[in-house]
Coordinates of C-alpha atoms in Angstrom, one line a residue:
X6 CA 0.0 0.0 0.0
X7 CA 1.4 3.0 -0.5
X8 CA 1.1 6.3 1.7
X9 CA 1.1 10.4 0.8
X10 CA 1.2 13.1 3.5
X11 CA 0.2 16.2 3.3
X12 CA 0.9 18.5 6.9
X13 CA 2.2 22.4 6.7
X14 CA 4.3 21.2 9.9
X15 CA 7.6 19.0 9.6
X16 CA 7.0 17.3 12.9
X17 CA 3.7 16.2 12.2
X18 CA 4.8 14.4 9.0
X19 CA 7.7 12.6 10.9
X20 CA 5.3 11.9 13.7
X21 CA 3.1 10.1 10.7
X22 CA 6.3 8.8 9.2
X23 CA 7.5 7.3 12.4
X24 CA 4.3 5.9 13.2
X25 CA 4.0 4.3 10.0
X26 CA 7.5 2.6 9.9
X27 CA 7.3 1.1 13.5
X28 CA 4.1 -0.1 13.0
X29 CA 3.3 -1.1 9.3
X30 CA 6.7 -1.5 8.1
X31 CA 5.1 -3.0 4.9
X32 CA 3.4 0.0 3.8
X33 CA 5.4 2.2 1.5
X34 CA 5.5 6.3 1.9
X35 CA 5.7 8.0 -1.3
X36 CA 6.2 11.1 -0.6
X37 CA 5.2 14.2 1.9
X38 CA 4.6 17.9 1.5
X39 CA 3.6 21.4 3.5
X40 CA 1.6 22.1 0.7
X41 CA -1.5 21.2 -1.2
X42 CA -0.6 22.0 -4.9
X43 CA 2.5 19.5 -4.8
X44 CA -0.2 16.8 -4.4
X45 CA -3.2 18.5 -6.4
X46 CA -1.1 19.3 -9.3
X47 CA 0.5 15.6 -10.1
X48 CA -1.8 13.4 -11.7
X49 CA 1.2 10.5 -11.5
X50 CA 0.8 10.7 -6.8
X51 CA -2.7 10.5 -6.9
X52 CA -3.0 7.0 -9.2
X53 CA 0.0 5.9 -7.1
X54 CA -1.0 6.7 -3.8
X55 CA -3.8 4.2 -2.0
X56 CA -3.8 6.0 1.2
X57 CA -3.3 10.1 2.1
X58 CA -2.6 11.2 5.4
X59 CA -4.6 14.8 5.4
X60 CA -4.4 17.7 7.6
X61 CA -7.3 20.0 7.4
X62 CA -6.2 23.5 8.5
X63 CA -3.1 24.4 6.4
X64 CA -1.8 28.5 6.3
X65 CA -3.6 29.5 2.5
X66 CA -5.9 26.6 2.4
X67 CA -7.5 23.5 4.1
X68 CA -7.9 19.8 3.0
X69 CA -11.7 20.6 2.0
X70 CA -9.9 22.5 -0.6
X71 CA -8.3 19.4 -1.8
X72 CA -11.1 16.9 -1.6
X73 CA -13.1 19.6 -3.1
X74 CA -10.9 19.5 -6.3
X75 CA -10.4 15.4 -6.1
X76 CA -14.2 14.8 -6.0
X77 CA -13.6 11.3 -8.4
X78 CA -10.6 10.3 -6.3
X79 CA -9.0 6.5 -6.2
X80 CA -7.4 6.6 -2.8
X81 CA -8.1 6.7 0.7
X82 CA -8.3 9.9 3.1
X83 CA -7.1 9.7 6.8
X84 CA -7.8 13.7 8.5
X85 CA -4.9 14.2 11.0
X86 CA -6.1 17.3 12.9
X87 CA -5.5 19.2 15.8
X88 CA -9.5 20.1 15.7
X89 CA -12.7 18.0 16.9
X90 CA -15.0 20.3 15.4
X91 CA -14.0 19.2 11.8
X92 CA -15.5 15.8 12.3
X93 CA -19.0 15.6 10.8
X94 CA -18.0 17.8 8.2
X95 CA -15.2 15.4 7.5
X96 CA -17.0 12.3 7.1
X97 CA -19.2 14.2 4.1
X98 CA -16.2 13.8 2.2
X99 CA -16.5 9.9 3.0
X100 CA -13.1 9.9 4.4
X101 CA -11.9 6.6 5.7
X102 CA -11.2 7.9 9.4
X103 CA -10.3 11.4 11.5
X104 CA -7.5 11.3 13.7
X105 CA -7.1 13.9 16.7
X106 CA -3.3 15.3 17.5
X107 CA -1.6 14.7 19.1
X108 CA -1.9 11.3 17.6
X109 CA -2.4 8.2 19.6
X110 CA -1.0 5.0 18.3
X111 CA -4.0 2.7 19.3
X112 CA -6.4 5.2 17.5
X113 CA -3.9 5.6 14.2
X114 CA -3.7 1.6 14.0
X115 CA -7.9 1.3 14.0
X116 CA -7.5 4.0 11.3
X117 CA -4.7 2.2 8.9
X118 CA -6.2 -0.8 9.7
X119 CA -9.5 0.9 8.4
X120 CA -7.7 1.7 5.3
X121 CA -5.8 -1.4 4.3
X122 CA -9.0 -3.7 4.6
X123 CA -11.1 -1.3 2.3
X124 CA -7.7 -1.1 0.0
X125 CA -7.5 -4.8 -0.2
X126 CA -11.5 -4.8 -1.2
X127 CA -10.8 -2.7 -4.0
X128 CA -7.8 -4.5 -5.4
X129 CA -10.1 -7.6 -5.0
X130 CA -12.3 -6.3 -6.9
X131 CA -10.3 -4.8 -9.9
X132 CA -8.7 -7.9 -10.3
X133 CA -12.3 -9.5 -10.8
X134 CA -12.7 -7.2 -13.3
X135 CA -9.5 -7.8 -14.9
X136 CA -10.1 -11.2 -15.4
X137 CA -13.7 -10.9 -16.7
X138 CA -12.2 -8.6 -19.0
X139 CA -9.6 -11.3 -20.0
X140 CA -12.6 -13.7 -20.6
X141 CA -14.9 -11.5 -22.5
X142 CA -13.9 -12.5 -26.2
X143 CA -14.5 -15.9 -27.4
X144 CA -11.2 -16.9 -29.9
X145 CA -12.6 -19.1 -32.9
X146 CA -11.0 -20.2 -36.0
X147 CA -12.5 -19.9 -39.1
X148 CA -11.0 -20.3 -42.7
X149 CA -7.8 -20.7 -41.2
X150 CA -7.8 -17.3 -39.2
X151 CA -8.4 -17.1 -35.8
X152 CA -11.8 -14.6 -34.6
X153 CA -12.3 -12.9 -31.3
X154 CA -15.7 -12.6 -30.5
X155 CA -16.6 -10.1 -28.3
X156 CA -19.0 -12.5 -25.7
X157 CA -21.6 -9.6 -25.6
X158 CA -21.9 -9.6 -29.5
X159 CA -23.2 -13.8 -28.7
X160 CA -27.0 -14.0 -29.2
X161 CA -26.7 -18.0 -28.2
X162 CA -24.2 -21.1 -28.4
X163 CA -25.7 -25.0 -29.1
X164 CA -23.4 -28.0 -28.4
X165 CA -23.7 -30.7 -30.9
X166 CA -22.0 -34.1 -30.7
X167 CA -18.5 -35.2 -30.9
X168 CA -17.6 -31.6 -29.1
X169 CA -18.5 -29.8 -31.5
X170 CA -20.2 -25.8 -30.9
X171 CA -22.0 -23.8 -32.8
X172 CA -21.8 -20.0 -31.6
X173 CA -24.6 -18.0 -33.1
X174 CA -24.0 -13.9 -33.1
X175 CA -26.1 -11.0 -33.1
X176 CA -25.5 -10.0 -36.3
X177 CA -26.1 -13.0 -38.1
X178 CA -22.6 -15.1 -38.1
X179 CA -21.8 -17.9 -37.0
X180 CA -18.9 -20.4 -35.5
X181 CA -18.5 -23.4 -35.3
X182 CA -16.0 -24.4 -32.7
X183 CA -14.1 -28.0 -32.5
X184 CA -14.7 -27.8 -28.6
X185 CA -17.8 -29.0 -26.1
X186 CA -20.0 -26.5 -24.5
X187 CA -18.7 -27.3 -21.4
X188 CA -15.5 -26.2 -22.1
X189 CA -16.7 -22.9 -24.0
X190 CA -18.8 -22.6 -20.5
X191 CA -15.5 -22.9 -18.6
X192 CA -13.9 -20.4 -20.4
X193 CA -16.7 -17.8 -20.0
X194 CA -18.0 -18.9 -16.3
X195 CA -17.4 -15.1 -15.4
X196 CA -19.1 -13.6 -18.0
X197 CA -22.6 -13.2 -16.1
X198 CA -24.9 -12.7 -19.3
X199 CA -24.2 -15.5 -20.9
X200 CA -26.6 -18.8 -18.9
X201 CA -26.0 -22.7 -19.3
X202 CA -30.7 -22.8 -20.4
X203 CA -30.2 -26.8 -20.6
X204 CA -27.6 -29.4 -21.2
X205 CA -27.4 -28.1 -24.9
X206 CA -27.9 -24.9 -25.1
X207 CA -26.1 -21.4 -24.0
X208 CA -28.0 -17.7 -24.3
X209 CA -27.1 -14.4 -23.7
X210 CA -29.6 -13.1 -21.5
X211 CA -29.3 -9.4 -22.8
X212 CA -30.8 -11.1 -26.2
X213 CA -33.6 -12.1 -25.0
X214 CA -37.4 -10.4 -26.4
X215 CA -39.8 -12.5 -25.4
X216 CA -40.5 -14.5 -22.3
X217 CA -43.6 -16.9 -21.7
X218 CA -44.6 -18.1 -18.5
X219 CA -46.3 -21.3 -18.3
X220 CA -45.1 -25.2 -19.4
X221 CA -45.8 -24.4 -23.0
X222 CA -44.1 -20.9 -23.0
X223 CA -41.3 -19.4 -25.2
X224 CA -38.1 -17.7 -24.6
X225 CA -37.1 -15.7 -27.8
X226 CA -33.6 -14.4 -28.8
X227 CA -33.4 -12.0 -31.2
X228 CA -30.1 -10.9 -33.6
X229 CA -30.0 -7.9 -35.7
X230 CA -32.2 -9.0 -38.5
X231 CA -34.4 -9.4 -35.3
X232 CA -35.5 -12.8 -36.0
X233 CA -36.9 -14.7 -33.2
X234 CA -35.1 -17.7 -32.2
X235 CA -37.2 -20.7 -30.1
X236 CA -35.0 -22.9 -27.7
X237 CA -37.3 -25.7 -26.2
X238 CA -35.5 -26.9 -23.0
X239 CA -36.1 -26.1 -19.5
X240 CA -34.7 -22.8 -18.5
X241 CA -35.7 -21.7 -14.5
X242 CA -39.4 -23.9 -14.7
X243 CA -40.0 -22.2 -18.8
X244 CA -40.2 -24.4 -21.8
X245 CA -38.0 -22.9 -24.7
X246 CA -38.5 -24.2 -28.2
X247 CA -35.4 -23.9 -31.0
X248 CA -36.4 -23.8 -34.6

């Protein structure tokens, strides 16, 4: 994780820098500065920095002027202040913690602490959505050349036998794959639009028009040309008919 302070007083800052290497050796301090504008005016410390140490009453300006300015900001915000009165005010900014000076330990570790689980959450969750981004085209060869299908341009996949799958598109194409539909399923488990309707049979729910409730009722997928597909299987208690 790595750290940013901002305090208009040197001993503060080696307080926080102290503090910091005692305590969470691990986390890495990136920099420090008296001043607002260092930090404001680098684009490079904010996406590197995943937690700021903050004072709030600075000599020309206060760290409302900063969170003011960083309304769509990435990292973190611990307020180190000398002031209680700060506090609700504070919390509007949706600051991770406020920390009274003089500083106690116990109450700066809750407040790191604070930070580093709802860093971790956040890494967690870009990494998700790293990998759904590695899984969201479908690679297919077809005469000779290899095609990546983006998996939101699928209207639905059928798995014949032998492993073979057919993957129809929206706008008409289609694939045929020399793989089962469980292992195309494999590949795009993370891809939440795109449902396992019956043992044959994959749709992307986005493409679906029509839904009929009953035993004898319909699903219909639709591709550009907007014809309407019928899958009969059993999809969630519906009967779906393919033609």
């Amino acid at each position: 994780m790595n750290v940013y302070i901002i305090d208009d007083e040197q001993a503060n800052r080696e307080i926080l820098q102290i503090l910091i290497q005692r305590y969470y050796p691990e986390i890495r301090i990136i920099g420090e500065s008296e001043k607002l504008d260092v930090f404001l005016n680098s684009t490079n410390l904010q996406q590197q920095t995943d937690l700021l140490f903050l004072d709030i009453l600075m000599p020309d300006s206060t760290g409302f002027d900063l969170l003011n300015q960083l309304a769509n900001r990435t990292f973190e915000v611990i307020l180190v202040t000398g002031f209680d009165e700060f506090a609700i005010q504070a919390f509007e900014y949706s600051v991770i913690d406020y920390v009274l000076k003089p500083i106690d330990k116990d109450r700066f570790c809750s407040a790191v602490e604070k930070a580093k689980k709802r860093v971790l959450e956040k890494q967690i969750l870009e990494s998700a959505k790293s990998q759904l981004e590695i899984h969201a085209k479908i690679a297919v060869i077809k005469n000779k050349r290899t095609h990546y299908i983006e998996s939101s341009d699928v209207s639905y996949m059928i798995g014949k036998s032998g492993g073979y799958t057919t993957i129809f598109c929206k706008n008409g194409d289609f694939y045929i794959l020399s793989r089962s539909l469980n292992s195309v399923q494999n590949e795009c488990f993370e891809i939440p639009y795109l449902i396992r309707a019956s043992q044959s049979v994959i749709i992307n729910l986005d493409d679906i028009v029509t839904c009929e409730q009953g035993g004898s009722g319909y699903i219909g997928l639709k591709t550009n040309d907007f014809e309407v597909f019928r899958i009969k299987t059993k999809f969630w208690g519906l009967s779906i008919n393919l033609r």
